[in-house]
PDB file of C-alpha atoms in Angstrom:
ATOM      1  CA  UNK A 262      22.075 -17.157  29.489  1.00 80.00           C
ATOM      2  CA  UNK A 263      19.774 -14.027  29.723  1.00 87.00           C
ATOM      3  CA  UNK A 264      16.621 -13.687  27.595  1.00 87.00           C
ATOM      4  CA  UNK A 265      18.317 -10.986  25.540  1.00 87.00           C
ATOM      5  CA  UNK A 266      21.306 -13.331  24.871  1.00 90.00           C
ATOM      6  CA  UNK A 267      19.065 -16.150  23.939  1.00 92.00           C
ATOM      7  CA  UNK A 268      17.119 -13.966  21.462  1.00 92.00           C
ATOM      8  CA  UNK A 269      20.338 -12.734  20.057  1.00 91.00           C
ATOM      9  CA  UNK A 270      21.472 -16.222  19.535  1.00 92.00           C
ATOM     10  CA  UNK A 271      18.388 -17.247  17.669  1.00 92.00           C
ATOM     11  CA  UNK A 272      18.707 -14.072  15.427  1.00 90.00           C
ATOM     12  CA  UNK A 273      22.368 -15.003  14.815  1.00 92.00           C
ATOM     13  CA  UNK A 274      21.719 -18.577  14.035  1.00 92.00           C
ATOM     14  CA  UNK A 275      18.849 -17.750  11.560  1.00 94.00           C
ATOM     15  CA  UNK A 276      21.276 -15.469   9.662  1.00 93.00           C
ATOM     16  CA  UNK A 277      23.999 -18.063   9.618  1.00 92.00           C
ATOM     17  CA  UNK A 278      21.764 -20.960   8.584  1.00 93.00           C
ATOM     18  CA  UNK A 279      19.745 -19.134   5.915  1.00 95.00           C
ATOM     19  CA  UNK A 280      21.822 -16.972   3.622  1.00 94.00           C
ATOM     20  CA  UNK A 281      18.643 -15.751   1.818  1.00 95.00           C
ATOM     21  CA  UNK A 282      17.463 -13.891   5.023  1.00 96.00           C
ATOM     22  CA  UNK A 283      18.919 -10.469   4.798  1.00 95.00           C
ATOM     23  CA  UNK A 284      17.254  -9.017   8.003  1.00 95.00           C
ATOM     24  CA  UNK A 285      15.716 -10.362  11.285  1.00 96.00           C
ATOM     25  CA  UNK A 286      13.559  -8.458  13.646  1.00 97.00           C
ATOM     26  CA  UNK A 287      12.333  -9.742  17.023  1.00 96.00           C
ATOM     27  CA  UNK A 288       9.779  -7.270  18.330  1.00 96.00           C
ATOM     28  CA  UNK A 289       7.378  -6.851  21.263  1.00 95.00           C
ATOM     29  CA  UNK A 290       3.674  -7.173  20.752  1.00 93.00           C
ATOM     30  CA  UNK A 291       3.720  -3.176  21.282  1.00 95.00           C
ATOM     31  CA  UNK A 292       6.006  -2.745  18.375  1.00 96.00           C
ATOM     32  CA  UNK A 293       9.300  -2.164  20.251  1.00 96.00           C
ATOM     33  CA  UNK A 294      12.426  -3.737  18.773  1.00 95.00           C
ATOM     34  CA  UNK A 295      14.063  -6.320  20.976  1.00 93.00           C
ATOM     35  CA  UNK A 296      16.625  -7.809  18.811  1.00 93.00           C
ATOM     36  CA  UNK A 297      17.511  -7.100  15.265  1.00 94.00           C
ATOM     37  CA  UNK A 298      20.094  -6.621  12.658  1.00 92.00           C
ATOM     38  CA  UNK A 299      18.097  -3.973  10.812  1.00 95.00           C
ATOM     39  CA  UNK A 300      19.907  -0.570  10.789  1.00 94.00           C
ATOM     40  CA  UNK A 301      18.586   1.547  13.845  1.00 91.00           C
ATOM     41  CA  UNK A 302      16.720   4.019  11.705  1.00 88.00           C
ATOM     42  CA  UNK A 303      14.792   1.260   9.895  1.00 93.00           C
ATOM     43  CA  UNK A 304      14.340  -0.896  13.022  1.00 96.00           C
ATOM     44  CA  UNK A 305      12.161   1.411  14.796  1.00 95.00           C
ATOM     45  CA  UNK A 306       9.501   1.348  12.008  1.00 96.00           C
ATOM     46  CA  UNK A 307      10.008  -2.202  11.119  1.00 97.00           C
ATOM     47  CA  UNK A 308       9.376  -3.300  14.601  1.00 97.00           C
ATOM     48  CA  UNK A 309       6.101  -1.299  14.840  1.00 97.00           C
ATOM     49  CA  UNK A 310       4.792  -2.403  11.378  1.00 97.00           C
ATOM     50  CA  UNK A 311       5.791  -5.902  11.895  1.00 97.00           C
ATOM     51  CA  UNK A 312       3.666  -6.054  15.172  1.00 97.00           C
ATOM     52  CA  UNK A 313       0.870  -4.299  13.183  1.00 96.00           C
ATOM     53  CA  UNK A 314       1.019  -6.815  10.527  1.00 96.00           C
ATOM     54  CA  UNK A 315       0.937  -9.783  12.770  1.00 95.00           C
ATOM     55  CA  UNK A 316      -2.026  -8.105  14.599  1.00 94.00           C
ATOM     56  CA  UNK A 317      -3.977  -7.597  11.214  1.00 95.00           C
ATOM     57  CA  UNK A 318      -3.014 -11.065  10.272  1.00 95.00           C
ATOM     58  CA  UNK A 319      -4.430 -12.434  13.392  1.00 93.00           C
ATOM     59  CA  UNK A 320      -7.763 -10.744  12.793  1.00 94.00           C
ATOM     60  CA  UNK A 321      -7.777 -11.808   9.033  1.00 95.00           C
ATOM     61  CA  UNK A 322      -7.228 -15.283  10.191  1.00 95.00           C
ATOM     62  CA  UNK A 323     -10.042 -15.181  12.698  1.00 94.00           C
ATOM     63  CA  UNK A 324     -12.537 -13.445  10.305  1.00 95.00           C
ATOM     64  CA  UNK A 325     -11.831 -15.794   7.474  1.00 96.00           C
ATOM     65  CA  UNK A 326     -11.912 -18.971   9.596  1.00 96.00           C
ATOM     66  CA  UNK A 327      -8.359 -19.818   8.752  1.00 96.00           C
ATOM     67  CA  UNK A 328      -7.525 -21.305  12.140  1.00 94.00           C
ATOM     68  CA  UNK A 329      -4.701 -20.140  14.463  1.00 89.00           C
ATOM     69  CA  UNK A 330      -2.523 -17.774  12.574  1.00 90.00           C
ATOM     70  CA  UNK A 331       1.047 -18.907  11.692  1.00 90.00           C
ATOM     71  CA  UNK A 332       2.576 -16.398   9.167  1.00 94.00           C
ATOM     72  CA  UNK A 333       1.901 -13.284   7.380  1.00 96.00           C
ATOM     73  CA  UNK A 334       3.729 -12.666   4.082  1.00 96.00           C
ATOM     74  CA  UNK A 335       4.357  -9.536   2.262  1.00 96.00           C
ATOM     75  CA  UNK A 336       5.935  -9.969  -1.120  1.00 94.00           C
ATOM     76  CA  UNK A 337       7.449  -7.303  -3.041  1.00 94.00           C
ATOM     77  CA  UNK A 338       9.438  -7.120  -6.444  1.00 92.00           C
ATOM     78  CA  UNK A 339      12.645  -7.029  -4.627  1.00 91.00           C
ATOM     79  CA  UNK A 340      12.072  -9.228  -1.555  1.00 95.00           C
ATOM     80  CA  UNK A 341       9.727 -10.427   0.949  1.00 95.00           C
ATOM     81  CA  UNK A 342       8.890 -10.169   4.549  1.00 97.00           C
ATOM     82  CA  UNK A 343       7.503 -13.083   6.530  1.00 97.00           C
ATOM     83  CA  UNK A 344       6.175 -12.320  10.011  1.00 97.00           C
ATOM     84  CA  UNK A 345       5.355 -14.642  12.740  1.00 96.00           C
ATOM     85  CA  UNK A 346       3.405 -14.445  15.910  1.00 93.00           C
ATOM     86  CA  UNK A 347       5.682 -15.316  18.813  1.00 92.00           C
ATOM     87  CA  UNK A 348       3.067 -16.214  21.324  1.00 87.00           C
ATOM     88  CA  UNK A 349       1.144 -13.287  22.777  1.00 86.00           C
ATOM     89  CA  UNK A 350       4.070 -11.135  23.623  1.00 89.00           C
ATOM     90  CA  UNK A 351       6.179 -10.919  20.461  1.00 94.00           C
ATOM     91  CA  UNK A 352       6.675 -11.093  16.760  1.00 96.00           C
ATOM     92  CA  UNK A 353       9.431 -12.321  14.606  1.00 97.00           C
ATOM     93  CA  UNK A 354       9.910 -10.843  11.303  1.00 97.00           C
ATOM     94  CA  UNK A 355      12.382 -11.824   8.536  1.00 97.00           C
ATOM     95  CA  UNK A 356      13.360 -10.183   5.255  1.00 97.00           C
ATOM     96  CA  UNK A 357      14.407 -12.605   2.563  1.00 96.00           C
ATOM     97  CA  UNK A 358      15.320 -12.495  -1.175  1.00 93.00           C
ATOM     98  CA  UNK A 359      12.476 -12.917  -3.598  1.00 89.00           C
ATOM     99  CA  UNK A 360      14.426 -15.385  -5.566  1.00 89.00           C
ATOM    100  CA  UNK A 361      15.788 -17.374  -2.657  1.00 89.00           C
ATOM    101  CA  UNK A 362      14.982 -20.739  -1.106  1.00 93.00           C
ATOM    102  CA  UNK A 363      11.571 -19.845   0.314  1.00 94.00           C
ATOM    103  CA  UNK A 364      11.027 -23.425   1.748  1.00 95.00           C
ATOM    104  CA  UNK A 365      14.132 -23.050   3.876  1.00 95.00           C
ATOM    105  CA  UNK A 366      13.348 -19.490   5.041  1.00 96.00           C
ATOM    106  CA  UNK A 367       9.905 -20.477   6.219  1.00 96.00           C
ATOM    107  CA  UNK A 368      11.070 -23.631   7.967  1.00 95.00           C
ATOM    108  CA  UNK A 369      13.828 -21.969   9.806  1.00 96.00           C
ATOM    109  CA  UNK A 370      11.847 -18.842  10.652  1.00 96.00           C
ATOM    110  CA  UNK A 371       8.854 -20.681  12.006  1.00 95.00           C
ATOM    111  CA  UNK A 372      11.063 -22.869  14.172  1.00 95.00           C
ATOM    112  CA  UNK A 373      12.730 -19.706  15.366  1.00 96.00           C
ATOM    113  CA  UNK A 374       9.421 -18.036  16.211  1.00 95.00           C
ATOM    114  CA  UNK A 375       8.639 -21.116  18.447  1.00 95.00           C
ATOM    115  CA  UNK A 376      11.888 -20.506  20.386  1.00 94.00           C
ATOM    116  CA  UNK A 377      11.155 -16.814  20.528  1.00 94.00           C
ATOM    117  CA  UNK A 378       7.721 -17.631  22.050  1.00 94.00           C
ATOM    118  CA  UNK A 379       9.339 -19.953  24.562  1.00 93.00           C
ATOM    119  CA  UNK A 380      11.872 -17.419  25.642  1.00 93.00           C
ATOM    120  CA  UNK A 381       9.335 -14.452  25.969  1.00 91.00           C
ATOM    121  CA  UNK A 382       7.013 -16.671  28.016  1.00 89.00           C
ATOM    122  CA  UNK A 383       9.816 -17.625  30.488  1.00 82.00           C
TER     123      UNK A 383
ATOM    124  CA  UNK B 238     -15.517  -1.070  30.681  1.00 61.00           C
ATOM    125  CA  UNK B 239     -17.362   2.252  30.629  1.00 80.00           C
ATOM    126  CA  UNK B 240     -16.994   2.652  34.399  1.00 89.00           C
ATOM    127  CA  UNK B 241     -13.252   1.957  34.213  1.00 92.00           C
ATOM    128  CA  UNK B 242     -12.789   4.305  31.256  1.00 93.00           C
ATOM    129  CA  UNK B 243     -14.772   7.026  32.877  1.00 95.00           C
ATOM    130  CA  UNK B 244     -12.817   6.784  36.205  1.00 95.00           C
ATOM    131  CA  UNK B 245      -9.545   6.827  34.246  1.00 95.00           C
ATOM    132  CA  UNK B 246     -10.517  10.048  32.334  1.00 95.00           C
ATOM    133  CA  UNK B 247     -11.781  11.811  35.475  1.00 96.00           C
ATOM    134  CA  UNK B 248      -8.496  10.968  37.159  1.00 96.00           C
ATOM    135  CA  UNK B 249      -6.511  12.830  34.498  1.00 96.00           C
ATOM    136  CA  UNK B 250      -8.149  16.013  35.763  1.00 96.00           C
ATOM    137  CA  UNK B 251      -6.842  17.793  38.840  1.00 95.00           C
ATOM    138  CA  UNK B 252      -9.068  17.362  41.814  1.00 93.00           C
ATOM    139  CA  UNK B 253      -8.772  21.109  42.500  1.00 93.00           C
ATOM    140  CA  UNK B 254     -10.257  22.220  39.184  1.00 93.00           C
ATOM    141  CA  UNK B 255     -12.731  19.326  38.668  1.00 94.00           C
ATOM    142  CA  UNK B 256     -16.511  20.079  38.919  1.00 97.00           C
ATOM    143  CA  UNK B 257     -17.316  19.900  42.589  1.00 96.00           C
ATOM    144  CA  UNK B 258     -20.103  19.989  45.197  1.00 96.00           C
ATOM    145  CA  UNK B 259     -20.217  23.671  45.251  1.00 97.00           C
ATOM    146  CA  UNK B 260     -20.784  23.583  41.367  1.00 97.00           C
ATOM    147  CA  UNK B 261     -23.566  21.164  41.732  1.00 97.00           C
ATOM    148  CA  UNK B 262     -25.178  23.188  44.398  1.00 96.00           C
ATOM    149  CA  UNK B 263     -25.073  26.315  42.282  1.00 97.00           C
ATOM    150  CA  UNK B 264     -26.923  24.587  39.324  1.00 97.00           C
ATOM    151  CA  UNK B 265     -29.585  22.921  41.652  1.00 95.00           C
ATOM    152  CA  UNK B 266     -30.171  26.112  43.561  1.00 96.00           C
ATOM    153  CA  UNK B 267     -31.064  27.876  40.348  1.00 97.00           C
ATOM    154  CA  UNK B 268     -32.788  24.871  38.673  1.00 97.00           C
ATOM    155  CA  UNK B 269     -36.112  26.540  38.049  1.00 97.00           C
ATOM    156  CA  UNK B 270     -34.635  29.614  36.492  1.00 98.00           C
ATOM    157  CA  UNK B 271     -32.253  27.441  34.320  1.00 98.00           C
ATOM    158  CA  UNK B 272     -35.149  25.210  33.218  1.00 98.00           C
ATOM    159  CA  UNK B 273     -37.073  28.238  32.225  1.00 98.00           C
ATOM    160  CA  UNK B 274     -34.477  28.685  29.545  1.00 98.00           C
ATOM    161  CA  UNK B 275     -34.842  25.117  28.137  1.00 98.00           C
ATOM    162  CA  UNK B 276     -37.000  25.939  25.230  1.00 98.00           C
ATOM    163  CA  UNK B 277     -34.801  28.827  23.993  1.00 98.00           C
ATOM    164  CA  UNK B 278     -31.717  26.857  24.706  1.00 98.00           C
ATOM    165  CA  UNK B 279     -32.786  23.806  22.775  1.00 98.00           C
ATOM    166  CA  UNK B 280     -34.077  25.819  19.730  1.00 98.00           C
ATOM    167  CA  UNK B 281     -30.952  27.938  19.606  1.00 98.00           C
ATOM    168  CA  UNK B 282     -28.688  24.866  19.954  1.00 97.00           C
ATOM    169  CA  UNK B 283     -30.339  22.999  17.001  1.00 97.00           C
ATOM    170  CA  UNK B 284     -30.827  26.136  15.061  1.00 96.00           C
ATOM    171  CA  UNK B 285     -27.127  26.590  14.926  1.00 97.00           C
ATOM    172  CA  UNK B 286     -26.457  22.951  14.057  1.00 96.00           C
ATOM    173  CA  UNK B 287     -29.091  22.874  11.297  1.00 95.00           C
ATOM    174  CA  UNK B 288     -28.019  26.181   9.777  1.00 95.00           C
ATOM    175  CA  UNK B 289     -24.233  25.151   9.295  1.00 96.00           C
ATOM    176  CA  UNK B 290     -23.621  22.870   6.329  1.00 95.00           C
ATOM    177  CA  UNK B 291     -21.111  20.637   8.048  1.00 96.00           C
ATOM    178  CA  UNK B 292     -23.100  19.874  11.118  1.00 96.00           C
ATOM    179  CA  UNK B 293     -26.483  19.795   9.169  1.00 95.00           C
ATOM    180  CA  UNK B 294     -25.145  16.669   7.262  1.00 94.00           C
ATOM    181  CA  UNK B 295     -24.978  14.820  10.633  1.00 94.00           C
ATOM    182  CA  UNK B 296     -28.772  14.771  10.911  1.00 92.00           C
ATOM    183  CA  UNK B 297     -31.545  13.121   8.833  1.00 87.00           C
ATOM    184  CA  UNK B 298     -34.343  15.348   7.832  1.00 78.00           C
ATOM    185  CA  UNK B 299     -36.867  13.818  10.182  1.00 91.00           C
ATOM    186  CA  UNK B 300     -34.953  13.667  13.419  1.00 95.00           C
ATOM    187  CA  UNK B 301     -34.805  17.165  14.964  1.00 95.00           C
ATOM    188  CA  UNK B 302     -37.629  16.393  17.274  1.00 96.00           C
ATOM    189  CA  UNK B 303     -35.757  13.285  18.647  1.00 96.00           C
ATOM    190  CA  UNK B 304     -32.403  15.029  19.056  1.00 96.00           C
ATOM    191  CA  UNK B 305     -34.191  18.015  20.833  1.00 97.00           C
ATOM    192  CA  UNK B 306     -35.572  15.469  23.265  1.00 97.00           C
ATOM    193  CA  UNK B 307     -32.196  14.124  23.859  1.00 96.00           C
ATOM    194  CA  UNK B 308     -30.789  17.556  24.749  1.00 96.00           C
ATOM    195  CA  UNK B 309     -33.818  18.353  26.941  1.00 97.00           C
ATOM    196  CA  UNK B 310     -33.355  15.125  28.717  1.00 97.00           C
ATOM    197  CA  UNK B 311     -29.638  15.886  29.309  1.00 96.00           C
ATOM    198  CA  UNK B 312     -30.454  19.395  30.440  1.00 97.00           C
ATOM    199  CA  UNK B 313     -33.194  18.335  32.843  1.00 97.00           C
ATOM    200  CA  UNK B 314     -31.104  15.563  34.182  1.00 96.00           C
ATOM    201  CA  UNK B 315     -28.037  17.859  34.636  1.00 96.00           C
ATOM    202  CA  UNK B 316     -30.152  20.550  36.510  1.00 96.00           C
ATOM    203  CA  UNK B 317     -31.496  17.795  38.850  1.00 93.00           C
ATOM    204  CA  UNK B 318     -28.371  16.110  39.760  1.00 90.00           C
ATOM    205  CA  UNK B 319     -26.955  14.168  41.235  1.00 95.00           C
ATOM    206  CA  UNK B 320     -23.589  14.250  39.614  1.00 95.00           C
ATOM    207  CA  UNK B 321     -22.717  10.645  40.409  1.00 95.00           C
ATOM    208  CA  UNK B 322     -20.883   7.839  38.685  1.00 94.00           C
ATOM    209  CA  UNK B 323     -23.905   6.986  36.551  1.00 95.00           C
ATOM    210  CA  UNK B 324     -24.046  10.627  35.298  1.00 96.00           C
ATOM    211  CA  UNK B 325     -20.318  10.800  34.317  1.00 96.00           C
ATOM    212  CA  UNK B 326     -20.446   7.312  32.749  1.00 95.00           C
ATOM    213  CA  UNK B 327     -23.486   8.597  30.521  1.00 94.00           C
ATOM    214  CA  UNK B 328     -21.365  11.369  29.271  1.00 93.00           C
ATOM    215  CA  UNK B 329     -18.597   8.904  28.371  1.00 93.00           C
ATOM    216  CA  UNK B 330     -21.116   6.917  26.499  1.00 92.00           C
ATOM    217  CA  UNK B 331     -21.820  10.154  24.410  1.00 89.00           C
ATOM    218  CA  UNK B 332     -18.330   9.846  23.032  1.00 84.00           C
ATOM    219  CA  UNK B 333     -19.057   6.479  21.648  1.00 87.00           C
ATOM    220  CA  UNK B 334     -22.389   7.626  20.000  1.00 90.00           C
ATOM    221  CA  UNK B 335     -20.605  10.528  18.539  1.00 90.00           C
ATOM    222  CA  UNK B 336     -18.168   8.286  16.723  1.00 88.00           C
ATOM    223  CA  UNK B 337     -21.160   6.360  15.204  1.00 90.00           C
ATOM    224  CA  UNK B 338     -22.860   9.542  14.185  1.00 93.00           C
ATOM    225  CA  UNK B 339     -19.607  11.334  12.707  1.00 93.00           C
ATOM    226  CA  UNK B 340     -20.005  14.087  15.337  1.00 94.00           C
ATOM    227  CA  UNK B 341     -16.394  15.262  15.902  1.00 94.00           C
ATOM    228  CA  UNK B 342     -14.896  17.103  18.893  1.00 93.00           C
ATOM    229  CA  UNK B 343     -14.656  20.349  17.123  1.00 95.00           C
ATOM    230  CA  UNK B 344     -18.394  20.372  16.733  1.00 96.00           C
ATOM    231  CA  UNK B 345     -18.899  19.362  20.450  1.00 95.00           C
ATOM    232  CA  UNK B 346     -16.574  22.131  21.572  1.00 96.00           C
ATOM    233  CA  UNK B 347     -18.089  24.758  19.322  1.00 97.00           C
ATOM    234  CA  UNK B 348     -21.495  23.947  20.780  1.00 97.00           C
ATOM    235  CA  UNK B 349     -20.401  23.912  24.404  1.00 96.00           C
ATOM    236  CA  UNK B 350     -18.985  27.471  23.775  1.00 97.00           C
ATOM    237  CA  UNK B 351     -22.449  28.535  22.467  1.00 98.00           C
ATOM    238  CA  UNK B 352     -24.134  26.949  25.394  1.00 97.00           C
ATOM    239  CA  UNK B 353     -21.852  28.661  27.942  1.00 97.00           C
ATOM    240  CA  UNK B 354     -22.355  31.960  26.312  1.00 97.00           C
ATOM    241  CA  UNK B 355     -26.104  31.449  26.138  1.00 98.00           C
ATOM    242  CA  UNK B 356     -26.355  30.666  29.820  1.00 98.00           C
ATOM    243  CA  UNK B 357     -23.847  33.125  30.919  1.00 97.00           C
ATOM    244  CA  UNK B 358     -25.707  35.970  29.293  1.00 97.00           C
ATOM    245  CA  UNK B 359     -29.010  34.956  30.840  1.00 98.00           C
ATOM    246  CA  UNK B 360     -27.808  34.398  34.383  1.00 97.00           C
ATOM    247  CA  UNK B 361     -25.968  37.769  34.343  1.00 97.00           C
ATOM    248  CA  UNK B 362     -29.065  39.441  33.182  1.00 97.00           C
ATOM    249  CA  UNK B 363     -31.441  37.895  35.696  1.00 96.00           C
ATOM    250  CA  UNK B 364     -29.527  36.687  38.835  1.00 97.00           C
ATOM    251  CA  UNK B 365     -27.767  38.676  41.381  1.00 97.00           C
ATOM    252  CA  UNK B 366     -24.061  38.943  40.162  1.00 95.00           C
ATOM    253  CA  UNK B 367     -22.622  36.802  42.960  1.00 97.00           C
ATOM    254  CA  UNK B 368     -25.084  33.996  42.202  1.00 97.00           C
ATOM    255  CA  UNK B 369     -24.703  34.547  38.302  1.00 97.00           C
ATOM    256  CA  UNK B 370     -20.995  33.972  38.778  1.00 97.00           C
ATOM    257  CA  UNK B 371     -21.306  30.754  40.727  1.00 97.00           C
ATOM    258  CA  UNK B 372     -23.599  29.502  38.040  1.00 98.00           C
ATOM    259  CA  UNK B 373     -21.137  30.425  35.326  1.00 97.00           C
ATOM    260  CA  UNK B 374     -18.337  28.777  37.166  1.00 97.00           C
ATOM    261  CA  UNK B 375     -20.352  25.715  37.597  1.00 97.00           C
ATOM    262  CA  UNK B 376     -21.149  25.659  33.821  1.00 97.00           C
ATOM    263  CA  UNK B 377     -17.550  26.171  32.994  1.00 97.00           C
ATOM    264  CA  UNK B 378     -16.430  23.304  35.200  1.00 96.00           C
ATOM    265  CA  UNK B 379     -19.139  21.125  34.012  1.00 97.00           C
ATOM    266  CA  UNK B 380     -18.194  21.772  30.332  1.00 96.00           C
ATOM    267  CA  UNK B 381     -14.578  20.969  31.080  1.00 96.00           C
ATOM    268  CA  UNK B 382     -15.318  17.464  32.589  1.00 96.00           C
ATOM    269  CA  UNK B 383     -18.086  16.546  30.022  1.00 95.00           C
ATOM    270  CA  UNK B 384     -15.824  17.746  27.154  1.00 95.00           C
ATOM    271  CA  UNK B 385     -12.933  15.686  28.628  1.00 95.00           C
ATOM    272  CA  UNK B 386     -15.186  12.657  28.901  1.00 95.00           C
ATOM    273  CA  UNK B 387     -16.644  12.927  25.396  1.00 93.00           C
ATOM    274  CA  UNK B 388     -13.274  13.757  23.723  1.00 92.00           C
ATOM    275  CA  UNK B 389     -11.311  11.159  25.490  1.00 93.00           C
ATOM    276  CA  UNK B 390     -13.801   8.457  25.149  1.00 92.00           C
ATOM    277  CA  UNK B 391     -14.230   9.262  21.399  1.00 89.00           C
ATOM    278  CA  UNK B 392     -10.465   8.744  21.026  1.00 90.00           C
ATOM    279  CA  UNK B 393     -10.091   5.619  23.315  1.00 90.00           C
ATOM    280  CA  UNK B 394     -13.009   4.002  21.899  1.00 90.00           C
ATOM    281  CA  UNK B 395     -11.787   4.685  18.387  1.00 90.00           C
ATOM    282  CA  UNK B 396      -8.414   2.939  19.359  1.00 91.00           C
ATOM    283  CA  UNK B 397     -10.425   0.162  20.869  1.00 91.00           C
ATOM    284  CA  UNK B 398     -12.436  -0.292  17.658  1.00 92.00           C
ATOM    285  CA  UNK B 399      -9.284  -0.373  15.738  1.00 93.00           C
ATOM    286  CA  UNK B 400      -7.865  -2.992  17.930  1.00 94.00           C
ATOM    287  CA  UNK B 401     -10.889  -5.215  17.641  1.00 93.00           C
ATOM    288  CA  UNK B 402     -11.075  -4.747  13.850  1.00 94.00           C
ATOM    289  CA  UNK B 403      -7.387  -4.740  12.838  1.00 94.00           C
ATOM    290  CA  UNK B 404      -5.525  -6.237  15.719  1.00 93.00           C
ATOM    291  CA  UNK B 405      -3.560  -3.054  16.560  1.00 94.00           C
ATOM    292  CA  UNK B 406      -3.458  -2.840  20.270  1.00 93.00           C
ATOM    293  CA  UNK B 407      -3.466   0.554  22.045  1.00 91.00           C
ATOM    294  CA  UNK B 408       0.287   0.492  22.925  1.00 94.00           C
ATOM    295  CA  UNK B 409       1.105  -0.444  19.443  1.00 95.00           C
ATOM    296  CA  UNK B 410      -1.119   2.337  17.964  1.00 95.00           C
ATOM    297  CA  UNK B 411       0.694   4.931  20.315  1.00 94.00           C
ATOM    298  CA  UNK B 412       3.979   3.578  19.087  1.00 95.00           C
ATOM    299  CA  UNK B 413       3.076   3.844  15.473  1.00 95.00           C
ATOM    300  CA  UNK B 414       1.669   7.408  16.086  1.00 93.00           C
ATOM    301  CA  UNK B 415       4.742   8.392  18.117  1.00 94.00           C
ATOM    302  CA  UNK B 416       7.071   7.321  15.393  1.00 93.00           C
ATOM    303  CA  UNK B 417       5.284   9.572  12.842  1.00 93.00           C
ATOM    304  CA  UNK B 418       4.982  12.484  15.123  1.00 94.00           C
ATOM    305  CA  UNK B 419       8.613  12.389  15.679  1.00 91.00           C
ATOM    306  CA  UNK B 420       9.140  12.662  11.948  1.00 89.00           C
ATOM    307  CA  UNK B 421       6.565  15.432  11.558  1.00 93.00           C
ATOM    308  CA  UNK B 422       8.134  17.446  14.337  1.00 94.00           C
ATOM    309  CA  UNK B 423      11.541  16.971  12.811  1.00 92.00           C
ATOM    310  CA  UNK B 424      10.201  18.231   9.552  1.00 93.00           C
ATOM    311  CA  UNK B 425       8.425  21.144  11.127  1.00 90.00           C
ATOM    312  CA  UNK B 426      11.518  22.359  13.005  1.00 87.00           C
TER     313      UNK B 426
END
């Protein structure tokens, strides 16, 4: 299976396993979309700002002595975005319902981020 | 880092138009005449900066002497040569200092224009026209390279600082900028 197919599989499984997730973005460290189900016009910006959020989260974590960064969360009235560093090369971002099962979303998304890291490092 | 950045910026300018050995020779050949203009040049330069509200705000009240010395040092060093790696790296460093001092590239470009006009008028008045044109050409070429180093190092150091502070790497910043520029262009058309 190619890298692209593996990433697509992670993305599909996340959507199937966690109904509260309404969008998945796997982006490069430079903010380019790699695999996503966000509409194309939204995906360009979401990829870039997800990479930006992970970079900023990384700096906040370092400056505030939080240890290795794991997750950045942006919560709005209608939903939330969880952004995970996928190693040094990528980012995984998921959009979820604000009233959903946040525990399950975080558990599945953080595991998926580890898989994305592994694939991008291959 | 400074050496790498300097080399990278210089490489953006076609060799055929870059400040060259003939330009350096023209400046050094008329060193004593050009140095005789130093006092007037330095005074005129800072008179303009202190007379303009926006540029005056850059300076504190008691630093004119120190700033004038910086310009004198640059002018003397420029007229002495050599135009080596160390000289060009020094100009790159100026871009970094300008960020710290809030000196923007519009201010730098404006003052380079004044400096070119000032030197051009004096050399045309006092030197044989063939020699005057060589000096004018050298000053223009020097301005282009120094302005390139200052303005590019200004921008790239700004990006580096943003990356260090906020974790936005240069490629990502260009990506974010590119997305917004596309939108701005679409709206403008």
